[in-house]
Coordinates of C-alpha atoms in Angstrom, one line a residue:
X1 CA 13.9 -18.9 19.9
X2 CA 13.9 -17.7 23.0
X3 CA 16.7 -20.1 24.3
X4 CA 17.4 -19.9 28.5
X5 CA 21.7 -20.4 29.6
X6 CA 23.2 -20.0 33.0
X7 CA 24.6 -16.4 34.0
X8 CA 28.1 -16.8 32.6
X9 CA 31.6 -15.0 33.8
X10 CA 32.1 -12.1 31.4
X11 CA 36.2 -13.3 31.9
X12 CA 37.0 -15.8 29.3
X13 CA 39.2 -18.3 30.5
X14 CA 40.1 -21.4 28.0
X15 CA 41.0 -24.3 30.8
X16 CA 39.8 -22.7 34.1
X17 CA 36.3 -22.6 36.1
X18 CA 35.1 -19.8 34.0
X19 CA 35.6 -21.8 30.7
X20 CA 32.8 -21.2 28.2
X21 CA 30.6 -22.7 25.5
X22 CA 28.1 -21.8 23.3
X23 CA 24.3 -23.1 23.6
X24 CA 23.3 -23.3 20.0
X25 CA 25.1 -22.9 16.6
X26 CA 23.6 -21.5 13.5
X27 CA 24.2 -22.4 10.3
X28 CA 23.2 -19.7 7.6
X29 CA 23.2 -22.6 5.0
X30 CA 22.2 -20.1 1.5
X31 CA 21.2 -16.5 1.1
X32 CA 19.3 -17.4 -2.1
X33 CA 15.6 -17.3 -1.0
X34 CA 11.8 -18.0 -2.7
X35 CA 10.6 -14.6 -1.3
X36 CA 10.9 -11.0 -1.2
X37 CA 10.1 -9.9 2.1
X38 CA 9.6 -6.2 3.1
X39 CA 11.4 -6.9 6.6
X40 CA 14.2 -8.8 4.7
X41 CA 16.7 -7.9 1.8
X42 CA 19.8 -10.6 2.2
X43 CA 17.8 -12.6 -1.1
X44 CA 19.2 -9.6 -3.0
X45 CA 22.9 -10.3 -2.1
X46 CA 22.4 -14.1 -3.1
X47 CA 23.8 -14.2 -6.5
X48 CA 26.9 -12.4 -4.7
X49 CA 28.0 -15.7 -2.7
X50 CA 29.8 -17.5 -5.5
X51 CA 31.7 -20.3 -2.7
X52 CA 28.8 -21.7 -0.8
X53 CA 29.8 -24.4 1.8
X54 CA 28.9 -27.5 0.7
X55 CA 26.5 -29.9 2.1
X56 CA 30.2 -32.2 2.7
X57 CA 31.6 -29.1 4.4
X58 CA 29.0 -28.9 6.7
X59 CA 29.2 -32.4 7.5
X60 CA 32.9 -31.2 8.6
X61 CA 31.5 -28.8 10.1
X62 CA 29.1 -30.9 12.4
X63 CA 31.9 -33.4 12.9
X64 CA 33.8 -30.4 14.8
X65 CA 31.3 -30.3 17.0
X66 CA 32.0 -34.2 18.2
X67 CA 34.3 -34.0 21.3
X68 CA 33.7 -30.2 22.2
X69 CA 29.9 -29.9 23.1
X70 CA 27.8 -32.3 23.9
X71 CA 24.9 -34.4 22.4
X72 CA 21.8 -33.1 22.3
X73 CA 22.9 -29.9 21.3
X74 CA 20.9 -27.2 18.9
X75 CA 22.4 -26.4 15.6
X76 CA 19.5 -24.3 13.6
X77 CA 19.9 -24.3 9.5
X78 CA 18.7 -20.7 8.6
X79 CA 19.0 -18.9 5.5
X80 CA 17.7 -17.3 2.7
X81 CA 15.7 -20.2 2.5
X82 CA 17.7 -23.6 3.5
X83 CA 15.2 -25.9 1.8
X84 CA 16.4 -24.5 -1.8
X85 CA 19.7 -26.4 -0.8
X86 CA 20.8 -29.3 -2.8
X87 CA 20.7 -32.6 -0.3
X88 CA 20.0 -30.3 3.0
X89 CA 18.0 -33.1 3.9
X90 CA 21.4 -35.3 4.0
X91 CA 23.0 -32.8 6.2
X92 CA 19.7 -32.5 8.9
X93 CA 20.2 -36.7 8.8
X94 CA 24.1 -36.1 9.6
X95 CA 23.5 -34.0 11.7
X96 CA 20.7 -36.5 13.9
X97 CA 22.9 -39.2 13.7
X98 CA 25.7 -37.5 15.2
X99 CA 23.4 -37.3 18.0
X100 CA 22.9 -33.5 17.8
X101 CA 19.5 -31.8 17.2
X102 CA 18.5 -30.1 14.4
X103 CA 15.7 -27.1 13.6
X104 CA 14.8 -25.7 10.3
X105 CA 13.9 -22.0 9.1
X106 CA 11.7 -22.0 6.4
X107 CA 8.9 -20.0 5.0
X108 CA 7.5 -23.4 3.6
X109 CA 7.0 -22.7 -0.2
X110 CA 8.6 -25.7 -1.0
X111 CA 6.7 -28.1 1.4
X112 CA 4.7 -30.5 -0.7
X113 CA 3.8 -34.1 0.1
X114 CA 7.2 -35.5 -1.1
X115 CA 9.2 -33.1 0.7
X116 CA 7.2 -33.9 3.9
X117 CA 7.9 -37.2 3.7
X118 CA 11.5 -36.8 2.9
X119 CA 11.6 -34.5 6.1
X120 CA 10.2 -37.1 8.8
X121 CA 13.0 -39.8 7.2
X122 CA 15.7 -37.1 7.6
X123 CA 15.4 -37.0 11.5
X124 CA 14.6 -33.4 11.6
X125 CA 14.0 -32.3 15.3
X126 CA 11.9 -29.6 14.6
X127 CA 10.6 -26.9 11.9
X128 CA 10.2 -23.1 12.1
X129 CA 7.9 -21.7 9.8
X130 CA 7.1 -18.2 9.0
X131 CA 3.5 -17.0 9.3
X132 CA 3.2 -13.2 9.5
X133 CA -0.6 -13.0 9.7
X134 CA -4.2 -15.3 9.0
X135 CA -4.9 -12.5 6.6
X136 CA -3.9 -13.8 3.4
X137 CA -3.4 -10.3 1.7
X138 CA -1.2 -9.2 4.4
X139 CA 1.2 -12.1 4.2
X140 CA 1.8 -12.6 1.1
X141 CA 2.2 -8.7 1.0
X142 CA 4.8 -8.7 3.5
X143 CA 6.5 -12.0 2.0
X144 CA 7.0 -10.2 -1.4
X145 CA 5.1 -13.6 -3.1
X146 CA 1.3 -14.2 -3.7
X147 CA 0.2 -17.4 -2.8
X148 CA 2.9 -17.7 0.0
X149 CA 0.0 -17.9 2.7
X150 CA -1.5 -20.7 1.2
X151 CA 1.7 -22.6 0.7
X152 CA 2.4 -22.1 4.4
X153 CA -1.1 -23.7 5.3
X154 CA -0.4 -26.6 3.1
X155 CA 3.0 -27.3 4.4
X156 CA 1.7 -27.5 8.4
X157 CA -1.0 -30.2 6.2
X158 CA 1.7 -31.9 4.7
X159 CA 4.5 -31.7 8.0
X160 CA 1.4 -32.9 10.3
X161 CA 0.2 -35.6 8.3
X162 CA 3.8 -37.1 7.3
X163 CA 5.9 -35.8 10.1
X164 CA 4.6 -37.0 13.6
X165 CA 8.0 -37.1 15.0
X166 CA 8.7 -33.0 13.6
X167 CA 7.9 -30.0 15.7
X168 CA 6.0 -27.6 13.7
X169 CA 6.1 -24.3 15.3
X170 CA 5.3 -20.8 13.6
X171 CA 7.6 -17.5 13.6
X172 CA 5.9 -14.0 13.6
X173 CA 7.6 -10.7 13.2
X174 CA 5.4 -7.6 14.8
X175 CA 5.1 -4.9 12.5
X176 CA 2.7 -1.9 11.6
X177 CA 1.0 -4.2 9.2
X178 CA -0.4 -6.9 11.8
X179 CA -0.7 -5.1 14.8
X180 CA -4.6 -5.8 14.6
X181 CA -3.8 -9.3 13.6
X182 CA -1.5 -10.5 16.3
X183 CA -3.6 -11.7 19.0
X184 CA -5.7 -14.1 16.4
X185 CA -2.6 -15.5 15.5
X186 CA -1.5 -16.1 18.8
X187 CA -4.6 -17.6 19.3
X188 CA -4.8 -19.8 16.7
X189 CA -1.5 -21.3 17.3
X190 CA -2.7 -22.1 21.1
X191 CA -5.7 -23.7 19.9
X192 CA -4.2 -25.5 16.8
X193 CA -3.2 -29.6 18.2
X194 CA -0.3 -29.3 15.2
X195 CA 1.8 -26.4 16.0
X196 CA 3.7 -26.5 19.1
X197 CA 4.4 -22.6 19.5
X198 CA 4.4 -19.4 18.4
X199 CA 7.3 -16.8 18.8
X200 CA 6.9 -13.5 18.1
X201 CA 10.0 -10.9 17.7
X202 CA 10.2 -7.7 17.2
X203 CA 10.4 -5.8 14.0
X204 CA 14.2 -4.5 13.5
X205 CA 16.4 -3.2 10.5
X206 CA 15.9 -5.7 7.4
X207 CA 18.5 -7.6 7.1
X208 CA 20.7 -6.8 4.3
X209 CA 20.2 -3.3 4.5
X210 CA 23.3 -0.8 5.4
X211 CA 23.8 0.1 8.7
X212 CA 21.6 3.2 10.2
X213 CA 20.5 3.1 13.7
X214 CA 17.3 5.1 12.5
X215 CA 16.3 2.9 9.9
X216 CA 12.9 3.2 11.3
X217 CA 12.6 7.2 10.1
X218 CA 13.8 5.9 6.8
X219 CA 11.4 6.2 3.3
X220 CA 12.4 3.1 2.5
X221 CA 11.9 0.6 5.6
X222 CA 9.9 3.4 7.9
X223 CA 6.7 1.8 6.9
X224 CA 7.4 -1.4 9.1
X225 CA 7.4 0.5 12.2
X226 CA 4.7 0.9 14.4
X227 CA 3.3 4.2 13.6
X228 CA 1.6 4.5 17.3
X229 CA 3.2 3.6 20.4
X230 CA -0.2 3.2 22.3
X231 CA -1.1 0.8 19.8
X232 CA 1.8 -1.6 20.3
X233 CA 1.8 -1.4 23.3
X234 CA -1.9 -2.5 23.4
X235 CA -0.7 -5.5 21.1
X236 CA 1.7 -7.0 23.2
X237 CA 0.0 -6.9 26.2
X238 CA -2.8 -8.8 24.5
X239 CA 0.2 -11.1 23.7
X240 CA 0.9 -11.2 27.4
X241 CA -2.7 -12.0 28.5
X242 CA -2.3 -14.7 26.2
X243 CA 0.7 -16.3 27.3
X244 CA -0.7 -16.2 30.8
X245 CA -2.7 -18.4 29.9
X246 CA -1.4 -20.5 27.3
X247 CA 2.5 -22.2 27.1
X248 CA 2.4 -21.9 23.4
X249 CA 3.6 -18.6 23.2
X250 CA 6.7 -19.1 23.4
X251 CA 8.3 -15.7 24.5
X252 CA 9.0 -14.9 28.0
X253 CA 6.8 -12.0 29.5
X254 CA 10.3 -9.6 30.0
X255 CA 10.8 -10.4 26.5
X256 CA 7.8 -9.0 25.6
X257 CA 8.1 -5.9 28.2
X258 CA 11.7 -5.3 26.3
X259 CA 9.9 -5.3 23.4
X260 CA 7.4 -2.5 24.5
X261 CA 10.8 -0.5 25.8
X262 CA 11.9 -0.9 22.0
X263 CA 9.2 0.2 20.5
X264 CA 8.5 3.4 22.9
X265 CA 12.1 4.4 22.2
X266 CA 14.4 2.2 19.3
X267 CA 17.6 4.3 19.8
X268 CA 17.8 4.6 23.9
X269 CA 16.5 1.5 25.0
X270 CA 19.3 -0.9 24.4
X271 CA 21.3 1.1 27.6
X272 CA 19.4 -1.4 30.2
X273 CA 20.9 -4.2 28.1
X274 CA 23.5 -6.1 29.4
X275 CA 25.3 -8.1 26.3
X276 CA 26.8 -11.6 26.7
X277 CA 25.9 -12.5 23.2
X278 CA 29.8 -13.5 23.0
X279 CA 29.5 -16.4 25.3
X280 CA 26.6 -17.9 24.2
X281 CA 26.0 -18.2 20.4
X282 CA 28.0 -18.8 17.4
X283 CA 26.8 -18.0 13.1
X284 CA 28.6 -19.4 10.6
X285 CA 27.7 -17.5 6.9
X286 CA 27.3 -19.6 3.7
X287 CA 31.3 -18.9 3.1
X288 CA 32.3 -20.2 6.8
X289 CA 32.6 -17.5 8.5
X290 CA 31.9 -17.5 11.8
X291 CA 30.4 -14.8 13.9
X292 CA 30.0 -14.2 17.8
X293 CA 28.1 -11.2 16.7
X294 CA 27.4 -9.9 12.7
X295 CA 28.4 -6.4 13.8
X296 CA 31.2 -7.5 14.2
X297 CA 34.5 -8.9 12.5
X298 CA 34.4 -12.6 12.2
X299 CA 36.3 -15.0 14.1
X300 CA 37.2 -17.3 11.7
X301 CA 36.6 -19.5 9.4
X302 CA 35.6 -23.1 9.4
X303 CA 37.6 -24.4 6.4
X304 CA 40.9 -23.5 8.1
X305 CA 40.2 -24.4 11.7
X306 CA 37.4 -26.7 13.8
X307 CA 34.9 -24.4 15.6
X308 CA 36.5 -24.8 18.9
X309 CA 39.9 -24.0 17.5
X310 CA 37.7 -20.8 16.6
X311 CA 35.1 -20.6 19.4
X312 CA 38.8 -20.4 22.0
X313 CA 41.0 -18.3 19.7
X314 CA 42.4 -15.3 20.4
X315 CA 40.3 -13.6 17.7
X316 CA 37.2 -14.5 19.7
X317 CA 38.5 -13.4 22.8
X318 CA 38.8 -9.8 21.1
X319 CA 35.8 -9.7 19.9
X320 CA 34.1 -11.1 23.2
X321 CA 35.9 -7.9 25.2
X322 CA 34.8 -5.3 22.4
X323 CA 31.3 -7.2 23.0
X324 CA 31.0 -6.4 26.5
X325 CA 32.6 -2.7 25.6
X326 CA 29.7 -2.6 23.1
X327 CA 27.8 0.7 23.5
X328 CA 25.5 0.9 20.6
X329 CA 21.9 0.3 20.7
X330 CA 21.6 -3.3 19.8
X331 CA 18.8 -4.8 18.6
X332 CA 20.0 -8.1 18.0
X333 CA 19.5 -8.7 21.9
X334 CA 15.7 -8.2 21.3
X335 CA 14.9 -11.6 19.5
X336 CA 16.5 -15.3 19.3
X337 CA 19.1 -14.2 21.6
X338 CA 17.1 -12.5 24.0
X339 CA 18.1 -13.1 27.8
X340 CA 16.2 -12.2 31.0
X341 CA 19.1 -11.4 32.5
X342 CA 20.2 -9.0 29.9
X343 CA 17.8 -6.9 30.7
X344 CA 17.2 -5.2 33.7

């Protein structure tokens, strides 16, 4: 989500003029997942997380929030998949009547009529699904599930029929396997009256996977990357003639640019990045813990202390400086936390 804050002072300051706060907050509500997807691997650590929050502990959670940011507010339920929660639906309805706004990651496997239905009761704000390509084979190749492509197309049905009040937007990841598929997609998206955007990010280490900043040379994940620089490039500036031309694209054109800058050179081009990643967003795992950044420690945790107790501690102060010391090729930057003024 390609998410636009004010240029904020790099010197944290709790009660003065520089005093800080972060623009969204998301939850990671379950790594237990549906799918199997090539560019993700955190499903394989699910049956690891023995002391999920519960749906009340993220009502705590959300009430937190009450008195340190204001209304209107994103918090983002992410996963694994979110929808395999018991009663998520009765924390996206806490969360609306507490006056904040809430978005939902899904790949939409689950999305049936009832569900849709449930949904547009619940409040929901909006819903992200993930669409990888029209070709069905390619999909459900990349998504680790057959059939997943056509459960997607049902659940925009379902969402559009029963959930006027629900933003349905799409979430694509550029790979080697779509390359030839991206501007279709992009297309259909601007043409389709139900979906409200598309947003496109770039193809990065799968999650769950140990760290190695050349991941991309790898046996095991190598075959993601774009084998030919010419022909990404080519890609996303079809991407760019299309956003031209079209709102629902919903990536900034220096997004995209960074995005050709990545793929040219994945282990240099993070040294034009500027990180403020540490003012701006905050992740909370299943277990609590919260995160300015996953690559590094957390801050906290929300059972013990409100997140503003953690979002102005001293731990998150550390963090914040090692943040702006940061020299390692980031590719977090590149996607939901992209910032024109990062890069430069």
């Amino acid at each position: 989500m390609d998410i636009s804050t004010q240029n904020i002072n790099a010197n944290f300051k709790r009660n003065g003029s520089n005093s800080i706060f972060p623009n969204y907050c998301c939850f990671v509500i379950t790594l237990k997942c549906i799918m199997k997807c090539k560019m993700c691997h955190i499903w394989r650590d699910s049956g690891n997380i023995l002391n999920e929050l519960t749906i009340q502990e993220w009502k705590d959670v959300v009430n937190s929030l009450k008195g340190f940011l204001d209304t209107k507010y994103d918090i983002i339920l992410s996963g694994g998949e979110p929808l395999l929660k018991k009663d998520i639906l009765g924390l996206v309805s806490y969360i609306a009547k507490s006056g904040y706004r809430a978005s939902l990651e899904t790949n939409s496997y689950l999305v049936d009529e009832e569900l849709a239905r449930a949904i547009q009761d619940s409040g929901l704000w909006r819903i992200c699904i993930s669409l990888d390509s029209l070709a069905e084979d390619t999909h459900d190749s990349l998504r680790g599930r057959k059939g997943s492509y056509g459960r997607v197309m049902r659940g925009i049905e379902y969402l559009n029929k029963f959930c006027p009040s629900v933003g349905i937007n799409i979430q694509t990841t550029i790979m080697e396997q779509n390359l030839d598929e991206l501007a279709k997609l992009a297309e259909w998206v601007a043409s389709d009256e139900r979906l409200d955007y598309v947003y496109f990010q770039a193809i990065v280490r799968p999650f769950g996977t140990p760290m190695d900043e050349n991941w991309f040379k790898g046996d095991h994940y190598g075959f993601l990357w774009p084998s030919h620089t010419d022909k990404v490039n080519l890609a996303i500036e079809e991407l760019i003639r299309i956003k031209e031309n079209n709102p629902k694209i919903a990536n900034t054109v220096a997004q995209f640019k960074a995005y050709k800058a990545y793929f040219k050179d994945p282990v240099n081009f993070g040294n034009n990045i500027k990180c403020t990643i540490g003012n701006r967003d905050i992740n909370i795992n299943p277990c609590g813990d919260a995160y300015l950044c996953f690559s590094k420690d957390s801050i906290g945790n929300i059972k013990n202390r409100s997140i503003e107790e953690i979002w102005y501690s001293e731990k998150a102060d550390k963090v914040r400086n090692e943040i702006i010391g940061c020299k390692k090729h980031c590719h977090f930057l590149l996607n939901c936390s992209f910032e024109k003024g990062d890069y430069f």
